[in-house]
Structure formats: C-alpha cells, structure tokens
Amino acid sequence: MIIQLGEVPWLIVSSSDMACAIMRTHDSIFASRPSIVVTDIIRFEDVAFEPYGEDWRQLKRIFTTHLMSNKMVGSYKTVREGEINTLVRKISNHASLSNGGPIDLTSPFFSFMTSLICRVVCGKFVLEEGRYHAFREMVEETFRLASRFSIGDLFPSMPWMETLIGLSRRANRNREKWDRLLHEVIRVHIQRGESDRCQEISFVDMLLSLRNDATINVELTTDRIKGLVGDAFAAGIDTTYITLDWAMSELLRNPKEMKKLQEEVRGIVKHNNMVTSEELTKMYYLRAVIKETLRLHPPLPLLLPRESMEECEINGFTIPKGTKVIINAWAIGREAKSWEAAEEFMPERFINSQVEYKGNSFHLIPFGAGRRICPGIAFATATSELVLANLVHHFDWELPEGMTTDEFDMSESPGMSVHRKDRLRLVVKHVLASN
Ligand code: HEM
C-alpha cells in the first residue's frame, strides 16, 4: 500500500511475505534510513538513523561485537541483578505500606530501565554525580519529539514552513542538552582514566579504549561516541520497559497464563531468593510469555523507517529509488494466515516451536530483520525475562478492586513507541520477603 503524507509517498508493508521481500530478498536495497527533520537534528553520528554506508557498517559492528555481544551482555549481569533487586524492594515497600491500594508500575519500570541503561552506558559516574534525572528528562523529551512528523517531513519543498511552525527549534534545544550532558560524561571518563575504572566496564570506557584498537576501521570521534551512547538511551529504555508493561497487562487479563508462569518460576527458584540469570535458562514458559507479548505488542510497531537506495521490482510492482518504507510489525504479528487465534494471548504457541525473533521468522519481527536488525536483542530479552520472573516469583498480582479482566483497558497511546494508554495500576497481594 502507498500512502501520501503531505508531498511524500510512503510504502507500507503489512504482510510477512512482503516483509521478507524487503528485509531479506532485497535487504541490500532497503537497508538505508530516510532523512527525518527531528532525528537529523537530535542525533550525533549514530547507528539507528545513519544512512547505509561504510561508516554505518563499522559503527554497527562496534555495537554488535563490542557493546552488545553475548559476552558483554553477560558482564552486565551484576548491574542488572542489582537494579532488579532495587525494583523488587520498591514494590515490597509499597505492598507493606499501601494497605491493599494499587501500585503504579509504569513509573518504576521506566525508572528501572533508565537507571540500568545509565549504569551500563556511563558506569557509576551517573549515580555519583546524580545526573540520572537529567538523562531521564532528556529521554522523555527525545521520544516526545521523535514520535511526531514535523511539517518539514510532510512538505520538504517548503522549508520556510519548517522554520516557522516545525519542531526544529525544540529539537535543537534537545540536541544542545544532549551535547552538554554527553560531553561531560566523556570528559569525566577521560579524566578518571584507566587506573580509576571500577570493575564494571561501561560503554563509554569500552568506546574510549577502542580508539586505540587497530582492528577498528572507523575513527571513533567524540561525535561518534556520543552517537553510540545516544542510541543506547534512545533505543534501549522505552522499548524494554514497554515490553514489561504489556507483559504484566496481558498476564493480569489472562489469570490462567499468570498461574502457569508462577508455577514454573516458583518450581525452579527457592522460596525467598531473587531469580538469577542462570535459572532463566530452565524457564521455557517465561520465554514464551515474552515472545507472545512482543508478537501482540511490538514496542516499535512500525519498526524504524527505511529508504530504498535503487529502483527495484517486487511482485510486479516497481519501487522507485528513494521510496520511504514503513514495515507494520504490529499487523504482521496478528496476520491470520500465520497465527491461529491471532488476537488471543497464548504463550503456549511458542512451546516446542522454531519461531524466533532474531530475523529469520518474518511473521515475528519485533526487532526488525536483515542488516538493520536491532543489536540489543540479547540485552533486552535477558533484562525483560529476569524482571518478569522476579515480579511473578515475589508477588501475587490482582487488578484494582472492582475491575474485571474485560474492563481492563488495553488501548494504545499513539507514538513511535506504543505504550498502553493508561498507566499500569495493580494490587500486590502477597509478598515473599526479598533478600
Ligand atoms: C524490547 C526491546 C527492544 C525492541 C523491541 C527493539 C526494537 C528495535 C527495532 C524494531 C529496530 C529497527 C530494526 C529495523 O529497522 O529492522 C531497532 C533498532 C535498533 N535497536 Fe533496538 N529494540 C529493543 C532494545 C534495544 C536495546 C536494549 C538496545 C541497545 C541498548 C537497542 C539498540 C538498537 C539500535 C542501535 C538499533 C539500530 C540498528 C540499525 O539501524 O542498524 N535496542 N530496535
């Protein structure tokens, strides 16, 4: 389907066959990103919005092999477990003090993810200097801005309209703030040097050390370090905490599935203990719950936009060079021909199934596919599985008093990343004492 947004035509892909044609058969043609007013202003030299080319390839390689490799994701284990411990304590405290009143889980989920990404990216620096709140505000504003088309995207032939009523001014202010903050993070890391590094190696430490690595084929300028760090904030926080929010929402609407998950987790983990990363490997139903959540509620339902670098022909249609493409992962996850009872939350469908979300099953593409696939899959799944396992292990959950599962509103809010419209307010019924 082609839709015209202002002066610009967009190709919308809503079937798994076409997604496969774009992201596998013709991936080399569709691996670029279009220019978008707000992201062009805000971003540094990053991975997520960089057009396809040698610089992008080298930066993506750094992201995949040095920052988000399985080894690095494993090395963030202590930080991840520590932050989850804090989250569990927060909920425990609420449960003890609230007298059965509901807790708003959306806000702790967001704080948890912001804190985790801050620690992983900047190390202890953020906590010591108390800059966590600055990052939090900037991430929120960046997402507000990136979720909107600016007038310049719709009418590129009239740049004066953008200057007059577009979002450029707000985007410029946001960029200046990011610039100052990231500059300070890098300055302090350089000043502290190797000798003063704590045990956990952060993204910034890693990137600074790679500047002297002969195997890196791109100069790691300050702007590029800012770009890679900015990607982790922009791409990692919202997406992962939204997944947790939707997973808990679906489990509350589907008590049988919640019970099954609790039985699995509580059968594996000793009474009062925190669930550990090692124990996750035995939790098949938990993995199925996360997959099913991402099928029904991909946090970036339209992935990130792409642009064709050459003219090509697909299924008899000629797609001109420079066509902007949106892939509707949300519709594909509910496609009747691929999914039985597509609208139902049925994690069982993934037990003993080969379907995965690493870019080979084109009817399940919450992380995209092909050259542009998300490099944060291992980190995102390790995090969301561990949080969810701990939440259902330590607590029993119910909807607020008087609300039935049918009344629980699953409406979505509009935006580039799609949240539940309402905040997630639940009652914590039973609490195991956390360590
Ligand atoms: C549940 C969590 C997450 C979801 C659902 C998600 C989803 C996505 C999607 C749909 C894309 C675009 C793929 C495409 O164009 O085909 C993407 C790209 C990206 N994601 Fe994620 N993501 C998640 C977590 C993360 C995390 C934790 C990080 C890093 C800390 C990350 C870093 C990136 C980067 C750098 C890109 C750009 C890749 C490129 O353009 O080559 N993501 N992600």
Short mmCIF file of C-alpha atoms and ligand atoms in Angstrom, two decimals:
data_model
loop_
_atom_site.label_atom_id
_atom_site.label_comp_id
_atom_site.label_asym_id
_atom_site.label_seq_id
_atom_site.Cartn_x
_atom_site.Cartn_y
_atom_site.Cartn_z
CA MET A 1 0.00 0.00 0.00
CA ILE A 2 1.25 3.52 -0.77
CA ILE A 3 0.06 6.40 1.39
CA GLN A 4 0.74 10.02 0.70
CA LEU A 5 1.80 12.06 3.73
CA GLY A 6 1.79 15.65 2.55
CA GLU A 7 4.02 15.69 -0.54
CA VAL A 8 5.77 12.42 0.29
CA PRO A 9 4.65 8.89 -0.69
CA TRP A 10 5.37 6.07 1.81
CA LEU A 11 5.27 2.36 1.02
CA ILE A 12 3.51 0.47 3.83
CA VAL A 13 4.32 -3.23 4.21
CA SER A 14 1.78 -5.24 6.21
CA SER A 15 2.38 -8.89 5.28
CA SER A 16 5.13 -11.31 6.27
CA ASP A 17 5.79 -12.20 2.60
CA MET A 18 6.40 -8.59 1.65
CA ALA A 19 8.46 -8.02 4.82
CA CYS A 20 10.64 -10.95 3.73
CA ALA A 21 10.96 -9.47 0.24
CA ILE A 22 12.09 -6.12 1.70
CA MET A 23 14.28 -7.31 4.59
CA ARG A 24 15.78 -10.48 3.09
CA THR A 25 15.50 -10.72 -0.73
CA HIS A 26 16.10 -7.00 -1.34
CA ASP A 27 17.67 -6.11 2.01
CA SER A 28 20.75 -4.58 0.36
CA ILE A 29 18.46 -2.10 -1.43
CA PHE A 30 16.26 -1.22 1.56
CA ALA A 31 18.93 -1.01 4.27
CA SER A 32 19.09 2.78 4.42
CA ARG A 33 17.19 5.24 6.62
CA PRO A 34 15.39 8.31 5.29
CA SER A 35 16.17 11.81 6.42
CA ILE A 36 13.70 12.96 9.12
CA VAL A 37 13.73 16.54 10.40
CA VAL A 38 13.77 15.86 14.15
CA THR A 39 16.14 12.88 14.22
CA ASP A 40 18.53 14.59 11.79
CA ILE A 41 18.85 17.45 14.28
CA ILE A 42 19.00 15.46 17.50
CA ARG A 43 21.25 12.58 16.56
CA PHE A 44 25.04 12.51 16.55
CA GLU A 45 26.85 10.08 14.23
CA ASP A 46 24.86 7.05 15.37
CA VAL A 47 23.77 3.63 14.16
CA ALA A 48 19.98 3.80 14.31
CA PHE A 49 19.36 6.71 11.93
CA GLU A 50 22.59 6.78 9.93
CA PRO A 51 22.01 6.18 6.20
CA TYR A 52 23.51 2.95 4.88
CA GLY A 53 27.23 3.15 4.06
CA GLU A 54 30.70 2.19 5.27
CA ASP A 55 30.57 4.40 8.40
CA TRP A 56 27.25 2.86 9.44
CA ARG A 57 28.62 -0.67 8.84
CA GLN A 58 31.63 -0.05 11.05
CA LEU A 59 29.59 1.58 13.84
CA LYS A 60 27.06 -1.25 13.77
CA ARG A 61 29.93 -3.75 14.02
CA ILE A 62 31.19 -1.95 17.13
CA PHE A 63 27.70 -2.04 18.64
CA THR A 64 27.22 -5.73 17.90
CA THR A 65 30.66 -7.12 18.67
CA HIS A 66 31.89 -4.82 21.44
CA LEU A 67 28.96 -3.21 23.25
CA MET A 68 26.15 -5.74 22.95
CA SER A 69 27.93 -9.04 22.31
CA ASN A 70 26.74 -12.03 24.38
CA LYS A 71 29.91 -11.68 26.46
CA MET A 72 29.21 -8.03 27.25
CA VAL A 73 25.54 -8.72 27.99
CA GLY A 74 26.75 -11.41 30.42
CA SER A 75 29.17 -8.95 32.02
CA TYR A 76 26.28 -6.56 32.83
CA LYS A 77 24.70 -9.32 34.94
CA THR A 78 25.66 -7.87 38.32
CA VAL A 79 24.37 -4.43 37.43
CA ARG A 80 21.15 -5.91 36.03
CA GLU A 81 20.54 -8.07 39.08
CA GLY A 82 21.33 -5.15 41.41
CA GLU A 83 18.82 -2.87 39.68
CA ILE A 84 16.16 -5.61 39.75
CA ASN A 85 16.78 -6.04 43.47
CA THR A 86 16.07 -2.33 43.93
CA LEU A 87 12.86 -2.63 41.88
CA VAL A 88 11.65 -5.60 43.95
CA ARG A 89 12.38 -3.74 47.20
CA LYS A 90 10.46 -0.68 45.98
CA ILE A 91 7.43 -2.84 45.24
CA SER A 92 7.82 -4.70 48.57
CA ASN A 93 7.85 -1.41 50.45
CA HIS A 94 4.77 -0.23 48.65
CA ALA A 95 2.99 -3.51 49.39
CA SER A 96 3.79 -3.24 53.11
CA LEU A 97 2.71 0.39 53.40
CA SER A 98 -0.18 0.72 50.96
CA ASN A 99 -2.86 -1.24 52.79
CA GLY A 100 -4.01 -3.01 49.64
CA GLY A 101 -4.03 0.13 47.45
CA PRO A 102 -2.86 -0.26 43.85
CA ILE A 103 0.71 0.48 42.82
CA ASP A 104 1.51 2.36 39.61
CA LEU A 105 4.03 0.02 37.94
CA THR A 106 4.64 2.11 34.82
CA SER A 107 6.77 4.65 36.63
CA PRO A 108 9.05 2.14 38.46
CA PHE A 109 9.50 0.22 35.18
CA PHE A 110 10.66 3.39 33.44
CA SER A 111 12.96 4.36 36.34
CA PHE A 112 14.40 0.86 36.43
CA MET A 113 15.27 0.88 32.72
CA THR A 114 16.68 4.41 32.81
CA SER A 115 18.83 3.52 35.78
CA LEU A 116 20.02 0.27 34.19
CA ILE A 117 20.95 1.90 30.87
CA CYS A 118 22.67 4.78 32.71
CA ARG A 119 24.80 2.30 34.66
CA VAL A 120 25.62 0.14 31.65
CA VAL A 121 26.44 3.10 29.43
CA CYS A 122 28.13 5.51 31.84
CA GLY A 123 29.07 3.29 34.79
CA LYS A 124 28.99 4.63 38.32
CA PHE A 125 29.52 8.15 37.01
CA VAL A 126 25.80 8.78 36.68
CA LEU A 127 24.96 7.69 40.18
CA GLU A 128 27.87 9.52 41.77
CA GLU A 129 27.14 12.78 40.04
CA GLY A 130 23.37 12.46 40.39
CA ARG A 131 22.78 13.06 36.67
CA TYR A 132 20.24 10.29 36.39
CA HIS A 133 17.29 12.73 36.43
CA ALA A 134 18.79 14.79 33.62
CA PHE A 135 19.06 11.68 31.46
CA ARG A 136 15.51 10.69 32.34
CA GLU A 137 14.06 14.05 31.28
CA MET A 138 16.06 14.08 28.07
CA VAL A 139 14.96 10.59 27.09
CA GLU A 140 11.31 11.54 27.66
CA GLU A 141 11.61 14.72 25.59
CA THR A 142 13.50 12.91 22.81
CA PHE A 143 10.73 10.35 22.49
CA ARG A 144 8.04 13.02 22.51
CA LEU A 145 9.83 14.75 19.64
CA ALA A 146 10.73 11.63 17.66
CA SER A 147 7.11 10.44 17.79
CA ARG A 148 5.92 13.34 15.65
CA PHE A 149 6.27 14.16 11.99
CA SER A 150 7.47 17.71 11.68
CA ILE A 151 5.89 19.84 8.97
CA GLY A 152 9.21 19.75 7.07
CA ASP A 153 8.86 15.96 6.66
CA LEU A 154 5.48 16.39 5.01
CA PHE A 155 6.30 19.39 2.80
CA PRO A 156 10.05 19.23 2.05
CA SER A 157 9.69 21.64 -0.90
CA MET A 158 8.69 24.43 1.53
CA PRO A 159 11.49 24.65 4.11
CA TRP A 160 10.18 28.02 5.35
CA MET A 161 7.15 26.18 6.83
CA GLU A 162 9.50 24.10 8.97
CA THR A 163 11.31 27.21 10.21
CA LEU A 164 8.02 28.88 11.01
CA ILE A 165 5.93 26.13 12.62
CA GLY A 166 8.05 22.97 12.68
CA LEU A 167 9.71 21.19 15.57
CA SER A 168 13.28 22.19 14.64
CA ARG A 169 13.66 24.75 17.38
CA ARG A 170 12.60 22.31 20.11
CA ALA A 171 14.79 19.61 18.55
CA ASN A 172 17.79 21.96 18.53
CA ARG A 173 17.32 22.69 22.23
CA ASN A 174 17.15 18.96 22.94
CA ARG A 175 20.32 18.35 20.91
CA GLU A 176 22.19 21.07 22.81
CA LYS A 177 21.24 19.46 26.13
CA TRP A 178 22.33 16.00 24.94
CA ASP A 179 25.55 17.50 23.67
CA ARG A 180 26.40 19.12 27.02
CA LEU A 181 25.50 16.04 29.04
CA LEU A 182 27.32 13.52 26.85
CA HIS A 183 30.33 15.81 26.57
CA GLU A 184 30.53 15.89 30.36
CA VAL A 185 30.19 12.09 30.62
CA ILE A 186 33.04 11.58 28.16
CA ARG A 187 35.22 14.29 29.78
CA VAL A 188 34.90 12.73 33.23
CA HIS A 189 35.67 9.24 31.89
CA ILE A 190 38.80 10.51 30.15
CA GLN A 191 39.89 12.44 33.25
CA ARG A 192 39.49 9.42 35.51
CA GLY A 193 41.46 7.26 33.10
CA GLU A 194 42.12 3.51 33.13
CA SER A 195 43.51 3.32 36.66
CA ASP A 196 40.35 4.60 38.29
CA ARG A 197 37.96 2.33 36.42
CA CYS A 198 35.57 0.30 38.54
CA GLN A 199 35.02 -3.42 37.92
CA GLU A 200 32.08 -2.99 35.59
CA ILE A 201 33.26 -1.72 32.21
CA SER A 202 30.79 0.78 30.77
CA PHE A 203 30.00 1.57 27.11
CA VAL A 204 31.96 4.81 27.40
CA ASP A 205 35.04 3.05 28.85
CA MET A 206 34.84 0.48 26.10
CA LEU A 207 34.49 3.06 23.33
CA LEU A 208 37.38 5.12 24.67
CA SER A 209 39.61 2.05 24.79
CA LEU A 210 38.61 1.07 21.24
CA ARG A 211 40.04 4.35 19.96
CA ASN A 212 43.49 2.73 20.19
CA ASP A 213 42.40 -0.62 18.74
CA ALA A 214 43.97 -1.39 15.36
CA THR A 215 41.09 -3.70 14.36
CA ILE A 216 38.57 -0.82 14.40
CA ASN A 217 38.20 0.57 10.87
CA VAL A 218 36.49 3.83 11.72
CA GLU A 219 37.80 6.79 13.67
CA LEU A 220 35.93 6.93 16.98
CA THR A 221 35.49 10.69 17.14
CA THR A 222 33.73 12.30 20.11
CA ASP A 223 30.65 12.78 17.92
CA ARG A 224 30.55 9.07 17.12
CA ILE A 225 30.94 8.10 20.77
CA LYS A 226 28.06 10.44 21.57
CA GLY A 227 26.04 8.82 18.76
CA LEU A 228 26.54 5.27 20.02
CA VAL A 229 25.80 6.28 23.61
CA GLY A 230 22.73 8.22 22.45
CA ASP A 231 21.49 5.11 20.59
CA ALA A 232 21.58 3.04 23.77
CA PHE A 233 19.46 5.63 25.59
CA ALA A 234 17.02 6.23 22.75
CA ALA A 235 16.65 2.62 21.62
CA GLY A 236 17.03 0.70 24.88
CA ILE A 237 14.89 2.35 27.55
CA ASP A 238 11.40 2.87 26.14
CA THR A 239 11.31 -0.37 24.17
CA THR A 240 12.23 -2.61 27.10
CA TYR A 241 10.07 -1.04 29.78
CA ILE A 242 7.07 -1.03 27.40
CA THR A 243 7.58 -4.78 26.94
CA LEU A 244 7.36 -5.27 30.72
CA ASP A 245 4.26 -3.11 30.94
CA TRP A 246 2.46 -5.08 28.21
CA ALA A 247 3.60 -8.45 29.58
CA MET A 248 2.16 -7.70 33.02
CA SER A 249 -1.03 -6.32 31.43
CA GLU A 250 -1.58 -9.49 29.39
CA LEU A 251 -0.85 -11.73 32.37
CA LEU A 252 -3.37 -9.84 34.50
CA ARG A 253 -6.01 -10.25 31.80
CA ASN A 254 -5.17 -13.93 31.48
CA PRO A 255 -5.02 -15.39 35.01
CA LYS A 256 -4.51 -18.99 33.79
CA GLU A 257 -1.34 -17.94 31.97
CA MET A 258 -0.19 -15.98 35.03
CA LYS A 259 -0.69 -19.07 37.21
CA LYS A 260 1.24 -21.24 34.79
CA LEU A 261 4.12 -18.80 34.76
CA GLN A 262 4.19 -18.51 38.54
CA GLU A 263 4.19 -22.29 38.88
CA GLU A 264 7.14 -22.55 36.51
CA VAL A 265 9.20 -19.85 38.25
CA ARG A 266 8.33 -20.88 41.81
CA GLY A 267 9.06 -24.52 40.93
CA ILE A 268 12.62 -23.59 39.95
CA VAL A 269 13.55 -20.82 42.39
CA LYS A 270 13.89 -21.31 46.14
CA HIS A 271 11.32 -19.62 48.33
CA ASN A 272 12.83 -16.21 49.19
CA ASN A 273 15.64 -15.93 46.69
CA MET A 274 15.95 -13.49 43.84
CA VAL A 275 15.67 -15.26 40.48
CA THR A 276 19.12 -15.39 38.88
CA SER A 277 20.19 -15.19 35.25
CA GLU A 278 21.34 -18.84 35.38
CA GLU A 279 17.87 -20.04 36.43
CA LEU A 280 16.25 -18.33 33.44
CA THR A 281 17.62 -20.97 31.07
CA LYS A 282 15.16 -23.50 32.55
CA MET A 283 12.12 -21.23 32.16
CA TYR A 284 10.55 -22.15 28.81
CA TYR A 285 7.13 -20.76 29.56
CA LEU A 286 8.64 -17.42 30.64
CA ARG A 287 10.40 -17.10 27.27
CA ALA A 288 7.14 -17.96 25.52
CA VAL A 289 5.34 -15.23 27.50
CA ILE A 290 7.88 -12.60 26.37
CA LYS A 291 7.64 -13.76 22.75
CA GLU A 292 3.85 -13.68 22.83
CA THR A 293 3.93 -10.19 24.36
CA LEU A 294 6.25 -8.95 21.61
CA ARG A 295 4.06 -10.57 18.94
CA LEU A 296 0.92 -8.75 20.09
CA HIS A 297 2.61 -5.55 21.28
CA PRO A 298 5.84 -4.82 19.42
CA PRO A 299 7.12 -1.66 21.20
CA LEU A 300 8.10 -0.16 17.81
CA PRO A 301 5.07 -1.35 15.83
CA LEU A 302 6.31 0.25 12.61
CA LEU A 303 9.98 -0.65 13.26
CA LEU A 304 12.23 2.22 12.14
CA PRO A 305 11.67 3.68 8.65
CA ARG A 306 13.75 2.56 5.68
CA GLU A 307 14.54 4.02 2.29
CA SER A 308 15.35 2.29 -0.99
CA MET A 309 18.77 3.03 -2.47
CA GLU A 310 17.90 1.80 -6.00
CA GLU A 311 14.83 1.11 -8.10
CA CYS A 312 13.65 -2.50 -7.79
CA GLU A 313 10.74 -4.73 -8.68
CA ILE A 314 8.75 -6.73 -6.12
CA ASN A 315 5.74 -8.89 -7.03
CA GLY A 316 5.32 -6.99 -10.30
CA PHE A 317 5.44 -3.54 -8.65
CA THR A 318 8.22 -1.11 -9.48
CA ILE A 319 9.52 0.59 -6.35
CA PRO A 320 11.44 3.75 -7.29
CA LYS A 321 14.78 4.70 -5.76
CA GLY A 322 14.33 6.90 -2.67
CA THR A 323 10.98 5.32 -1.64
CA LYS A 324 10.38 5.60 2.08
CA VAL A 325 9.19 2.35 3.66
CA ILE A 326 7.30 1.52 6.83
CA ILE A 327 7.04 -2.11 7.93
CA ASN A 328 3.99 -2.79 10.06
CA ALA A 329 5.25 -5.39 12.55
CA TRP A 330 2.07 -4.97 14.59
CA ALA A 331 -0.20 -6.09 11.70
CA ILE A 332 2.21 -8.86 10.72
CA GLY A 333 2.17 -10.22 14.30
CA ARG A 334 -1.62 -10.57 14.00
CA GLU A 335 -1.77 -11.85 10.41
CA ALA A 336 -4.49 -14.53 10.25
CA LYS A 337 -2.62 -16.71 7.75
CA SER A 338 0.38 -17.05 10.08
CA TRP A 339 -1.24 -17.18 13.52
CA GLU A 340 -4.07 -19.30 14.87
CA ALA A 341 -6.40 -17.22 17.09
CA ALA A 342 -4.14 -14.30 16.28
CA GLU A 343 -5.79 -11.85 18.71
CA GLU A 344 -5.52 -14.21 21.70
CA PHE A 345 -2.68 -14.17 24.23
CA MET A 346 -1.47 -17.79 24.00
CA PRO A 347 2.19 -18.22 25.03
CA GLU A 348 1.78 -22.00 24.53
CA ARG A 349 2.01 -21.45 20.78
CA PHE A 350 5.76 -20.94 21.21
CA ILE A 351 6.43 -24.08 23.26
CA ASN A 352 8.28 -26.57 21.01
CA SER A 353 8.12 -24.05 18.17
CA GLN A 354 11.03 -22.98 15.95
CA VAL A 355 9.61 -19.46 15.54
CA GLU A 356 12.00 -16.83 16.90
CA TYR A 357 12.51 -13.09 16.70
CA LYS A 358 16.10 -12.95 15.53
CA GLY A 359 15.24 -12.06 11.96
CA ASN A 360 14.50 -15.45 10.37
CA SER A 361 10.76 -15.76 11.06
CA PHE A 362 9.21 -12.91 9.11
CA HIS A 363 5.84 -13.24 10.84
CA LEU A 364 7.51 -12.30 14.18
CA ILE A 365 9.69 -9.24 13.70
CA PRO A 366 9.51 -7.00 16.82
CA PHE A 367 13.29 -6.40 16.46
CA GLY A 368 13.23 -6.00 12.66
CA ALA A 369 15.39 -8.16 10.40
CA GLY A 370 18.22 -8.05 7.89
CA ARG A 371 21.14 -5.64 8.04
CA ARG A 372 19.19 -3.18 10.16
CA ILE A 373 18.09 -5.69 12.81
CA CYS A 374 18.23 -4.48 16.41
CA PRO A 375 21.62 -5.22 18.00
CA GLY A 376 20.09 -5.07 21.52
CA ILE A 377 18.04 -8.32 21.36
CA ALA A 378 20.16 -10.29 23.86
CA PHE A 379 20.26 -7.42 26.33
CA ALA A 380 16.53 -6.66 26.01
CA THR A 381 15.43 -10.27 26.44
CA ALA A 382 17.84 -11.03 29.30
CA THR A 383 16.50 -7.95 31.09
CA SER A 384 12.79 -8.38 30.49
CA GLU A 385 12.87 -12.11 31.33
CA LEU A 386 14.69 -11.51 34.60
CA VAL A 387 12.40 -8.69 35.70
CA LEU A 388 9.24 -10.59 34.85
CA ALA A 389 10.43 -13.76 36.57
CA ASN A 390 11.20 -11.83 39.75
CA LEU A 391 7.89 -9.98 39.71
CA VAL A 392 5.82 -13.13 39.48
CA HIS A 393 8.05 -15.01 41.91
CA HIS A 394 7.96 -12.48 44.74
CA PHE A 395 4.42 -11.18 44.38
CA ASP A 396 0.84 -12.14 43.59
CA TRP A 397 -0.93 -9.58 41.43
CA GLU A 398 -4.56 -8.55 41.01
CA LEU A 399 -6.49 -5.90 39.13
CA PRO A 400 -7.68 -2.94 41.25
CA GLU A 401 -10.74 -3.74 43.34
CA GLY A 402 -13.94 -3.99 41.34
CA MET A 403 -12.24 -4.18 37.93
CA THR A 404 -12.85 -7.28 35.81
CA THR A 405 -10.44 -8.60 33.18
CA ASP A 406 -12.89 -7.41 30.47
CA GLU A 407 -12.83 -3.89 31.86
CA PHE A 408 -9.05 -3.68 31.85
CA ASP A 409 -8.34 -1.20 29.05
CA MET A 410 -5.74 -2.33 26.52
CA SER A 411 -5.96 0.82 24.35
CA GLU A 412 -2.68 2.06 22.95
CA SER A 413 -1.26 5.56 23.02
CA PRO A 414 -0.01 6.96 19.70
CA GLY A 415 3.69 7.49 19.07
CA MET A 416 6.78 5.92 17.59
CA SER A 417 6.92 3.54 20.56
CA VAL A 418 3.49 2.36 21.63
CA HIS A 419 2.58 2.21 25.32
CA ARG A 420 -0.67 1.20 26.95
CA LYS A 421 -2.74 4.39 27.14
CA ASP A 422 -3.40 4.03 30.87
CA ARG A 423 -0.72 3.67 33.48
CA LEU A 424 -0.43 0.13 34.82
CA ARG A 425 -2.07 0.16 38.26
CA LEU A 426 -2.19 -3.19 40.02
CA VAL A 427 -2.69 -4.55 43.51
CA VAL A 428 0.17 -6.52 45.05
CA LYS A 429 -1.45 -9.21 47.17
CA HIS A 430 1.17 -11.49 48.56
CA VAL A 431 4.79 -10.72 49.18
CA LEU A 432 7.70 -13.07 49.73
CA ALA A 433 10.41 -11.43 51.85
CA SER A 434 13.14 -10.38 49.39
CA ASN A 435 16.80 -10.89 50.26
C1 HEM B 1 12.35 -4.97 23.74
C2 HEM B 1 13.33 -4.15 23.45
C3 HEM B 1 13.68 -3.68 22.05
C4 HEM B 1 12.93 -3.70 20.91
C5 HEM B 1 11.53 -4.26 20.71
C6 HEM B 1 13.74 -3.13 19.85
C7 HEM B 1 13.32 -2.98 18.54
C8 HEM B 1 14.11 -2.43 17.52
C9 HEM B 1 13.66 -2.27 16.16
C10 HEM B 1 12.30 -2.67 15.62
C11 HEM B 1 14.68 -1.72 15.46
C12 HEM B 1 14.68 -1.38 13.96
C13 HEM B 1 15.01 -2.62 13.17
C14 HEM B 1 14.87 -2.48 11.68
O1 HEM B 1 14.91 -1.38 11.13
O2 HEM B 1 14.73 -3.55 11.02
C15 HEM B 1 15.77 -1.49 16.38
C16 HEM B 1 16.96 -0.95 16.05
C17 HEM B 1 17.96 -0.68 16.95
N1 HEM B 1 17.97 -1.02 18.29
FE1 HEM B 1 16.54 -1.99 19.30
N2 HEM B 1 14.95 -2.75 20.37
C18 HEM B 1 14.96 -3.08 21.70
C19 HEM B 1 16.00 -2.89 22.59
C20 HEM B 1 17.22 -2.33 22.27
C21 HEM B 1 18.31 -2.16 23.19
C22 HEM B 1 18.30 -2.61 24.67
C23 HEM B 1 19.32 -1.54 22.50
C24 HEM B 1 20.67 -1.12 22.97
C25 HEM B 1 20.98 -0.77 24.18
C26 HEM B 1 18.85 -1.32 21.14
C27 HEM B 1 19.58 -0.71 20.14
C28 HEM B 1 19.15 -0.58 18.83
C29 HEM B 1 19.95 0.07 17.78
C30 HEM B 1 21.33 0.70 17.94
C31 HEM B 1 19.20 -0.01 16.61
C32 HEM B 1 19.57 0.49 15.21
C33 HEM B 1 20.08 -0.65 14.32
C34 HEM B 1 20.36 -0.21 12.90
O3 HEM B 1 19.77 0.76 12.41
O4 HEM B 1 21.19 -0.87 12.25
N3 HEM B 1 17.58 -1.83 21.04
N4 HEM B 1 15.39 -1.96 17.64
#
